[in-house]
mmCIF file of C-alpha atoms in Angstrom:
data_model
loop_
_atom_site.group_PDB
_atom_site.id
_atom_site.type_symbol
_atom_site.label_atom_id
_atom_site.label_comp_id
_atom_site.label_asym_id
_atom_site.label_seq_id
_atom_site.Cartn_x
_atom_site.Cartn_y
_atom_site.Cartn_z
ATOM 1 C CA MET A 130 -67.482 218.372 75.094
ATOM 2 C CA SER A 131 -67.521 216.852 71.618
ATOM 3 C CA HIS A 132 -64.560 214.797 70.454
ATOM 4 C CA TYR A 133 -62.013 216.263 68.035
ATOM 5 C CA ALA A 134 -62.189 214.811 64.519
ATOM 6 C CA GLY A 135 -59.123 216.417 62.927
ATOM 7 C CA PRO A 136 -55.606 215.064 62.368
ATOM 8 C CA LEU A 137 -53.168 214.323 65.189
ATOM 9 C CA LEU A 138 -49.467 214.537 64.449
ATOM 10 C CA THR A 139 -46.361 213.284 66.194
ATOM 11 C CA ARG A 140 -42.836 214.005 65.032
ATOM 12 C CA PRO A 141 -42.479 210.610 63.223
ATOM 13 C CA ALA A 142 -45.809 211.066 61.426
ATOM 14 C CA ALA A 143 -44.926 214.612 60.348
ATOM 15 C CA GLU A 144 -41.516 213.514 59.093
ATOM 16 C CA ALA A 145 -43.130 210.676 57.141
ATOM 17 C CA LEU A 146 -45.500 213.141 55.483
ATOM 18 C CA THR A 147 -42.772 215.535 54.420
ATOM 19 C CA GLY A 148 -40.457 212.674 53.479
ATOM 20 C CA SER A 149 -43.056 211.262 51.108
ATOM 21 C CA ARG A 150 -43.599 214.693 49.551
ATOM 22 C CA ASP A 151 -39.863 215.234 49.108
ATOM 23 C CA ALA A 152 -39.604 211.827 47.446
ATOM 24 C CA GLY A 153 -42.137 212.951 44.861
ATOM 25 C CA ALA A 154 -45.073 210.878 46.077
ATOM 26 C CA GLY A 155 -48.559 212.222 45.508
ATOM 27 C CA GLU A 156 -50.051 210.321 48.395
ATOM 28 C CA TRP A 157 -49.084 209.200 51.902
ATOM 29 C CA THR A 158 -50.546 206.305 53.842
ATOM 30 C CA GLY A 159 -50.269 206.292 57.617
ATOM 31 C CA SER A 160 -52.068 207.073 60.845
ATOM 32 C CA LEU A 161 -53.442 210.459 61.823
ATOM 33 C CA ASP A 162 -55.194 209.149 64.941
ATOM 34 C CA LEU A 163 -52.303 207.754 67.013
ATOM 35 C CA GLY A 164 -52.389 204.291 65.516
ATOM 36 C CA ARG A 165 -56.111 203.598 65.746
ATOM 37 C CA SER A 166 -56.395 203.389 61.951
ATOM 38 C CA GLU A 167 -54.544 203.952 58.700
ATOM 39 C CA THR A 168 -55.628 206.583 56.230
ATOM 40 C CA ARG A 169 -54.483 208.336 53.063
ATOM 41 C CA ALA A 170 -53.512 211.952 52.577
ATOM 42 C CA ALA A 171 -53.006 213.693 49.230
ATOM 43 C CA LEU A 172 -49.661 215.488 49.049
ATOM 44 C CA HIS A 173 -49.140 218.865 47.390
ATOM 45 C CA THR A 174 -46.076 221.075 47.246
ATOM 46 C CA ASP A 175 -46.990 223.401 50.085
ATOM 47 C CA SER A 176 -49.849 221.557 51.789
ATOM 48 C CA TRP A 177 -51.522 218.195 52.256
ATOM 49 C CA GLN A 178 -55.158 217.215 52.102
ATOM 50 C CA TRP A 179 -57.050 214.832 54.354
ATOM 51 C CA ASN A 180 -60.800 214.302 54.445
ATOM 52 C CA ASP A 181 -62.261 217.771 53.840
ATOM 53 C CA GLY A 182 -59.321 219.711 55.248
ATOM 54 C CA ARG A 183 -56.146 221.141 53.781
ATOM 55 C CA TYR A 184 -53.160 221.603 56.100
ATOM 56 C CA PRO A 185 -49.660 223.113 55.919
ATOM 57 C CA TYR A 186 -46.652 220.908 56.472
ATOM 58 C CA PRO A 187 -45.640 221.569 60.078
ATOM 59 C CA ALA A 188 -42.272 222.883 61.127
ATOM 60 C CA ARG A 189 -40.033 220.496 63.033
ATOM 61 C CA LEU A 190 -42.066 219.008 65.877
ATOM 62 C CA LYS A 191 -40.873 218.081 69.348
ATOM 63 C CA ASP A 192 -40.442 214.535 70.576
ATOM 64 C CA ARG A 193 -42.875 213.226 73.221
ATOM 65 C CA THR A 194 -45.525 215.676 72.044
ATOM 66 C CA ILE A 195 -48.807 215.258 70.174
ATOM 67 C CA TYR A 196 -50.152 218.075 68.001
ATOM 68 C CA TYR A 197 -53.692 218.927 66.912
ATOM 69 C CA TRP A 198 -55.034 221.413 64.379
ATOM 70 C CA ASP A 199 -56.646 224.389 66.149
ATOM 71 C CA GLY A 200 -57.942 225.926 62.912
ATOM 72 C CA GLU A 201 -54.834 227.979 62.233
ATOM 73 C CA ALA A 202 -51.792 225.888 63.211
ATOM 74 C CA PHE A 203 -50.696 222.609 64.740
ATOM 75 C CA GLU A 204 -50.510 223.116 68.500
ATOM 76 C CA PRO A 205 -49.353 220.781 71.313
ATOM 77 C CA VAL A 206 -52.047 218.865 73.156
ATOM 78 C CA SER A 207 -51.177 220.477 76.472
ATOM 79 C CA ARG A 208 -52.520 223.018 78.924
ATOM 80 C CA PHE A 209 -51.130 224.925 81.853
ATOM 81 C CA SER A 210 -53.476 226.070 84.616
ATOM 82 C CA GLY A 211 -51.491 225.589 87.776
ATOM 83 C CA SER A 212 -49.917 222.377 86.436
ATOM 84 C CA LEU A 213 -48.637 221.435 82.983
ATOM 85 C CA ILE A 214 -50.862 218.663 81.658
ATOM 86 C CA LYS A 215 -50.070 217.083 78.303
ATOM 87 C CA LEU A 216 -50.897 214.077 76.169
ATOM 88 C CA VAL A 217 -47.729 212.055 75.491
ATOM 89 C CA PRO A 218 -47.254 209.548 72.639
ATOM 90 C CA THR A 219 -46.118 205.985 73.297
ATOM 91 C CA GLU A 220 -44.699 203.257 71.108
ATOM 92 C CA TRP A 221 -48.032 201.426 71.517
ATOM 93 C CA GLY A 222 -50.180 204.079 69.842
ATOM 94 C CA ALA A 223 -52.455 204.771 72.811
ATOM 95 C CA PRO A 224 -50.964 207.772 74.620
ATOM 96 C CA THR A 225 -50.350 208.387 78.281
ATOM 97 C CA PHE A 226 -50.528 211.786 79.955
ATOM 98 C CA GLU A 227 -48.261 213.715 82.271
ATOM 99 C CA ILE A 228 -48.853 216.254 85.013
ATOM 100 C CA ASP A 229 -45.788 218.430 85.610
ATOM 101 C CA GLY A 230 -43.643 215.782 83.930
ATOM 102 C CA ILE A 231 -44.945 212.883 86.034
ATOM 103 C CA LYS A 232 -46.280 210.042 83.893
ATOM 104 C CA MET A 233 -49.759 209.013 85.000
ATOM 105 C CA LEU A 234 -50.013 205.590 83.298
ATOM 106 C CA PRO A 235 -47.586 202.649 83.035
ATOM 107 C CA THR A 236 -46.305 202.281 79.470
ATOM 108 C CA SER A 237 -42.824 200.742 79.719
ATOM 109 C CA LYS A 238 -43.862 197.135 79.010
ATOM 110 C CA GLU A 239 -47.212 197.336 77.223
ATOM 111 C CA SER A 240 -49.898 199.630 75.925
ATOM 112 C CA PRO A 241 -51.760 201.527 78.648
ATOM 113 C CA VAL A 242 -54.971 200.121 77.142
ATOM 114 C CA ASP A 243 -53.705 196.533 77.455
ATOM 115 C CA ASP A 244 -52.622 197.320 81.016
ATOM 116 C CA ALA A 245 -56.110 198.625 81.769
ATOM 117 C CA ARG A 246 -57.702 195.587 80.118
ATOM 118 C CA ARG A 247 -55.877 193.177 82.462
ATOM 119 C CA LYS A 248 -56.975 195.130 85.525
ATOM 120 C CA VAL A 249 -60.563 195.496 84.348
ATOM 121 C CA ALA A 250 -60.740 191.730 83.796
ATOM 122 C CA LEU A 251 -60.300 191.231 87.565
ATOM 123 C CA VAL A 252 -63.695 192.808 88.290
ATOM 124 C CA GLU A 253 -65.486 190.857 85.515
ATOM 125 C CA PRO A 254 -67.553 193.800 84.236
ATOM 126 C CA ARG A 255 -69.870 192.009 81.786
ATOM 127 C CA GLY A 256 -73.481 192.914 82.538
ATOM 128 C CA LYS A 257 -72.495 194.942 85.601
ATOM 129 C CA VAL A 258 -72.812 198.505 86.820
ATOM 130 C CA VAL A 259 -69.238 199.727 87.325
ATOM 131 C CA LEU A 260 -68.018 202.761 89.265
ATOM 132 C CA ASP A 261 -64.803 204.194 87.799
ATOM 133 C CA THR A 262 -63.699 206.629 90.486
ATOM 134 C CA CYS A 263 -60.838 208.505 88.779
ATOM 135 C CA GLY A 264 -61.530 208.494 85.052
ATOM 136 C CA GLY A 265 -58.247 209.891 83.696
ATOM 137 C CA LEU A 266 -58.048 209.224 79.955
ATOM 138 C CA GLY A 267 -60.888 206.729 80.256
ATOM 139 C CA TYR A 268 -59.036 203.507 79.493
ATOM 140 C CA PHE A 269 -60.700 201.627 82.369
ATOM 141 C CA ALA A 270 -64.095 202.791 81.114
ATOM 142 C CA ALA A 271 -63.257 201.854 77.512
ATOM 143 C CA CYS A 272 -62.247 198.354 78.552
ATOM 144 C CA CYS A 273 -65.413 197.956 80.637
ATOM 145 C CA LEU A 274 -67.541 198.928 77.630
ATOM 146 C CA GLU A 275 -65.547 196.558 75.419
ATOM 147 C CA ALA A 276 -66.151 193.734 77.928
ATOM 148 C CA GLY A 277 -69.914 194.292 77.960
ATOM 149 C CA ALA A 278 -70.542 196.351 81.093
ATOM 150 C CA ALA A 279 -74.175 197.362 81.466
ATOM 151 C CA ARG A 280 -73.290 200.851 82.684
ATOM 152 C CA VAL A 281 -70.146 202.735 83.695
ATOM 153 C CA LEU A 282 -70.321 205.674 86.074
ATOM 154 C CA SER A 283 -67.055 207.619 85.854
ATOM 155 C CA PHE A 284 -65.762 210.782 87.531
ATOM 156 C CA GLU A 285 -62.839 213.036 86.676
ATOM 157 C CA LYS A 286 -61.925 216.051 88.793
ATOM 158 C CA ASN A 287 -59.484 217.857 86.498
ATOM 159 C CA PRO A 288 -61.068 219.836 83.613
ATOM 160 C CA ASP A 289 -57.807 219.781 81.671
ATOM 161 C CA VAL A 290 -57.770 215.973 81.745
ATOM 162 C CA LEU A 291 -61.337 216.013 80.416
ATOM 163 C CA TRP A 292 -60.091 218.266 77.613
ATOM 164 C CA LEU A 293 -57.289 215.796 76.823
ATOM 165 C CA ARG A 294 -59.931 213.094 76.484
ATOM 166 C CA THR A 295 -61.733 215.022 73.746
ATOM 167 C CA LEU A 296 -58.507 215.038 71.706
ATOM 168 C CA ASN A 297 -57.484 211.440 72.387
ATOM 169 C CA PRO A 298 -58.998 208.952 69.913
ATOM 170 C CA TRP A 299 -58.344 206.143 72.422
ATOM 171 C CA SER A 300 -60.565 207.776 75.062
ATOM 172 C CA PRO A 301 -64.199 206.653 74.985
ATOM 173 C CA ASP A 302 -66.762 209.216 73.873
ATOM 174 C CA PRO A 303 -69.855 209.084 76.119
ATOM 175 C CA GLU A 304 -71.912 210.273 73.148
ATOM 176 C CA GLY A 305 -70.313 207.893 70.648
ATOM 177 C CA PRO A 306 -71.875 204.747 69.188
ATOM 178 C CA ALA A 307 -69.391 202.438 70.938
ATOM 179 C CA ALA A 308 -70.627 203.657 74.314
ATOM 180 C CA GLY A 309 -74.243 203.149 73.361
ATOM 181 C CA GLY A 310 -75.386 205.388 76.193
ATOM 182 C CA ARG A 311 -73.688 203.160 78.772
ATOM 183 C CA LEU A 312 -70.995 205.635 79.882
ATOM 184 C CA GLN A 313 -71.854 208.469 82.241
ATOM 185 C CA LEU A 314 -68.867 210.779 82.692
ATOM 186 C CA GLY A 315 -69.105 213.383 85.417
ATOM 187 C CA HIS A 316 -66.825 216.342 86.095
ATOM 188 C CA GLY A 317 -66.377 216.306 89.831
ATOM 189 C CA ASP A 318 -64.469 215.231 92.926
ATOM 190 C CA VAL A 319 -65.398 211.611 93.564
ATOM 191 C CA THR A 320 -64.960 212.046 97.321
ATOM 192 C CA GLU A 321 -67.974 214.371 97.152
ATOM 193 C CA ALA A 322 -69.869 212.742 94.265
ATOM 194 C CA ILE A 323 -69.858 209.303 95.885
ATOM 195 C CA LEU A 324 -72.039 210.643 98.693
ATOM 196 C CA GLN A 325 -74.890 210.817 96.166
ATOM 197 C CA VAL A 326 -74.445 207.217 94.972
ATOM 198 C CA PRO A 327 -77.100 204.952 96.564
ATOM 199 C CA ASP A 328 -76.174 202.081 98.887
ATOM 200 C CA ALA A 329 -75.271 198.776 97.197
ATOM 201 C CA SER A 330 -76.067 200.224 93.743
ATOM 202 C CA VAL A 331 -72.732 199.275 92.131
ATOM 203 C CA ASP A 332 -71.630 195.792 91.071
ATOM 204 C CA ALA A 333 -67.908 196.493 90.586
ATOM 205 C CA LEU A 334 -65.373 199.202 91.387
ATOM 206 C CA LEU A 335 -62.217 200.470 89.690
ATOM 207 C CA HIS A 336 -60.112 202.892 91.719
ATOM 208 C CA ASP A 337 -57.051 204.405 90.017
ATOM 209 C CA PRO A 338 -56.112 207.443 92.126
ATOM 210 C CA PRO A 339 -53.051 209.676 91.749
ATOM 211 C CA ARG A 340 -50.108 208.994 94.056
ATOM 212 C CA PHE A 341 -50.754 209.022 97.790
ATOM 213 C CA GLY A 342 -48.667 212.178 98.174
ATOM 214 C CA ILE A 343 -50.887 214.019 95.680
ATOM 215 C CA ALA A 344 -54.345 212.736 96.661
ATOM 216 C CA GLY A 345 -54.162 211.213 100.125
ATOM 217 C CA GLU A 346 -57.920 211.617 100.621
ATOM 218 C CA LEU A 347 -58.493 208.906 97.999
ATOM 219 C CA TYR A 348 -56.600 206.440 100.241
ATOM 220 C CA SER A 349 -58.405 207.395 103.438
ATOM 221 C CA GLN A 350 -60.449 205.151 105.699
ATOM 222 C CA ALA A 351 -63.430 207.452 105.223
ATOM 223 C CA PHE A 352 -63.340 207.096 101.436
ATOM 224 C CA TYR A 353 -62.918 203.314 101.598
ATOM 225 C CA THR A 354 -65.980 203.187 103.849
ATOM 226 C CA GLN A 355 -67.917 204.969 101.101
ATOM 227 C CA LEU A 356 -66.644 202.492 98.506
ATOM 228 C CA ALA A 357 -67.885 199.641 100.692
ATOM 229 C CA ARG A 358 -71.254 201.361 101.136
ATOM 230 C CA VAL A 359 -72.004 201.700 97.402
ATOM 231 C CA LEU A 360 -70.735 198.231 96.418
ATOM 232 C CA ARG A 361 -73.055 195.254 96.742
ATOM 233 C CA ARG A 362 -71.973 192.223 98.788
ATOM 234 C CA GLY A 363 -69.685 190.019 96.746
ATOM 235 C CA GLY A 364 -68.822 192.929 94.448
ATOM 236 C CA ARG A 365 -65.249 193.208 93.193
ATOM 237 C CA LEU A 366 -62.772 196.078 93.471
ATOM 238 C CA PHE A 367 -59.394 196.725 91.862
ATOM 239 C CA HIS A 368 -57.384 199.515 93.487
ATOM 240 C CA TYR A 369 -54.248 200.679 91.678
ATOM 241 C CA THR A 370 -51.443 201.610 94.061
ATOM 242 C CA GLY A 371 -48.315 201.269 91.948
ATOM 243 C CA SER A 372 -45.185 199.848 93.515
ATOM 244 C CA PRO A 373 -43.526 202.660 95.475
ATOM 245 C CA ASN A 374 -40.031 201.863 96.727
ATOM 246 C CA LYS A 375 -40.417 200.874 100.381
ATOM 247 C CA LEU A 376 -36.749 201.527 101.106
ATOM 248 C CA THR A 377 -36.870 205.153 99.966
ATOM 249 C CA SER A 378 -40.436 205.989 100.969
ATOM 250 C CA GLY A 379 -40.445 204.077 104.234
ATOM 251 C CA ARG A 380 -43.997 202.930 103.484
ATOM 252 C CA ASP A 381 -45.701 199.829 102.162
ATOM 253 C CA VAL A 382 -48.643 201.506 100.437
ATOM 254 C CA PRO A 383 -50.283 198.307 99.086
ATOM 255 C CA ARG A 384 -50.229 196.764 102.576
ATOM 256 C CA GLU A 385 -51.654 199.964 104.094
ATOM 257 C CA VAL A 386 -54.402 200.018 101.454
ATOM 258 C CA ALA A 387 -55.290 196.351 102.015
ATOM 259 C CA LYS A 388 -55.515 196.917 105.770
ATOM 260 C CA ARG A 389 -57.836 199.911 105.409
ATOM 261 C CA LEU A 390 -60.013 198.058 102.904
ATOM 262 C CA GLU A 391 -60.312 195.140 105.321
ATOM 263 C CA GLN A 392 -61.442 197.543 108.039
ATOM 264 C CA ALA A 393 -64.039 199.019 105.643
ATOM 265 C CA GLY A 394 -65.626 195.629 104.955
ATOM 266 C CA PHE A 395 -63.589 194.087 102.160
ATOM 267 C CA LYS A 396 -61.490 190.965 101.821
ATOM 268 C CA ALA A 397 -58.293 192.267 100.194
ATOM 269 C CA GLN A 398 -55.091 190.876 98.694
ATOM 270 C CA PRO A 399 -52.261 192.169 96.461
ATOM 271 C CA ALA A 400 -52.839 191.797 92.712
ATOM 272 C CA LEU A 401 -50.891 193.091 89.719
ATOM 273 C CA ASP A 402 -49.671 196.590 90.730
ATOM 274 C CA GLY A 403 -52.410 197.170 93.249
ATOM 275 C CA VAL A 404 -54.946 195.493 95.512
ATOM 276 C CA PHE A 405 -57.881 193.255 94.582
ATOM 277 C CA ALA A 406 -60.774 193.075 97.024
ATOM 278 C CA THR A 407 -64.295 191.703 97.366
ATOM 279 C CA ARG A 408 -67.076 193.152 99.488
ATOM 280 C CA ARG A 409 -67.858 190.919 102.451
#
């Protein structure tokens, strides 16, 4: 799917547009791509103009919602097909996303892109072939490309998340110049797709699965055995686990993950909000 090239609005951006018009300004300067760049829009009484498009001033927008132009109106970047999936703005510019109100990326202390960059640095992707098991919004893949990865093989199971990516200017476009043909994004279940990945064909691994309670198969011994199979000896892995409350859950998920990885052929230890491992 091609990436969206139209304006993206949040409530603050929309209020800034209308505020500038009401103040008598003929032009507004701000961001229409969630903070990736600044641009100018010409302001008219009943509409505003940007690039080759002319748009109505939107009605009052909701907080924690991003809107795109569907050709007729500004609509929320969200879909419901069994679960409500939506792109959610952050104070950092780069958005997170939610599934049924559950935030999928950490954003309380830093940008989700900066968070991804720190984790990607652990696997040292420069010049390497990287397997990104659960693509999400693609921030791991974007940081790998930025760091000079030779190739990134990424999978995402949920078609609605793939749709969010086409509307998110912070998500890497496999067909875009920044990717340079180095990003291969597949729509599929990685537990099945990994069976087609040749032995020892990957130099580094990034594994950012949903919570254990949602996708337990991605924490299984069988899947970790497949990760070990495709990763060359000495290859690095970062596995996000989060920090679930042991007192309320009764489980130490990072310790369980490290133990299973050790059994699969890794040397594993806690790192950041997950587990770092190398293939023995």
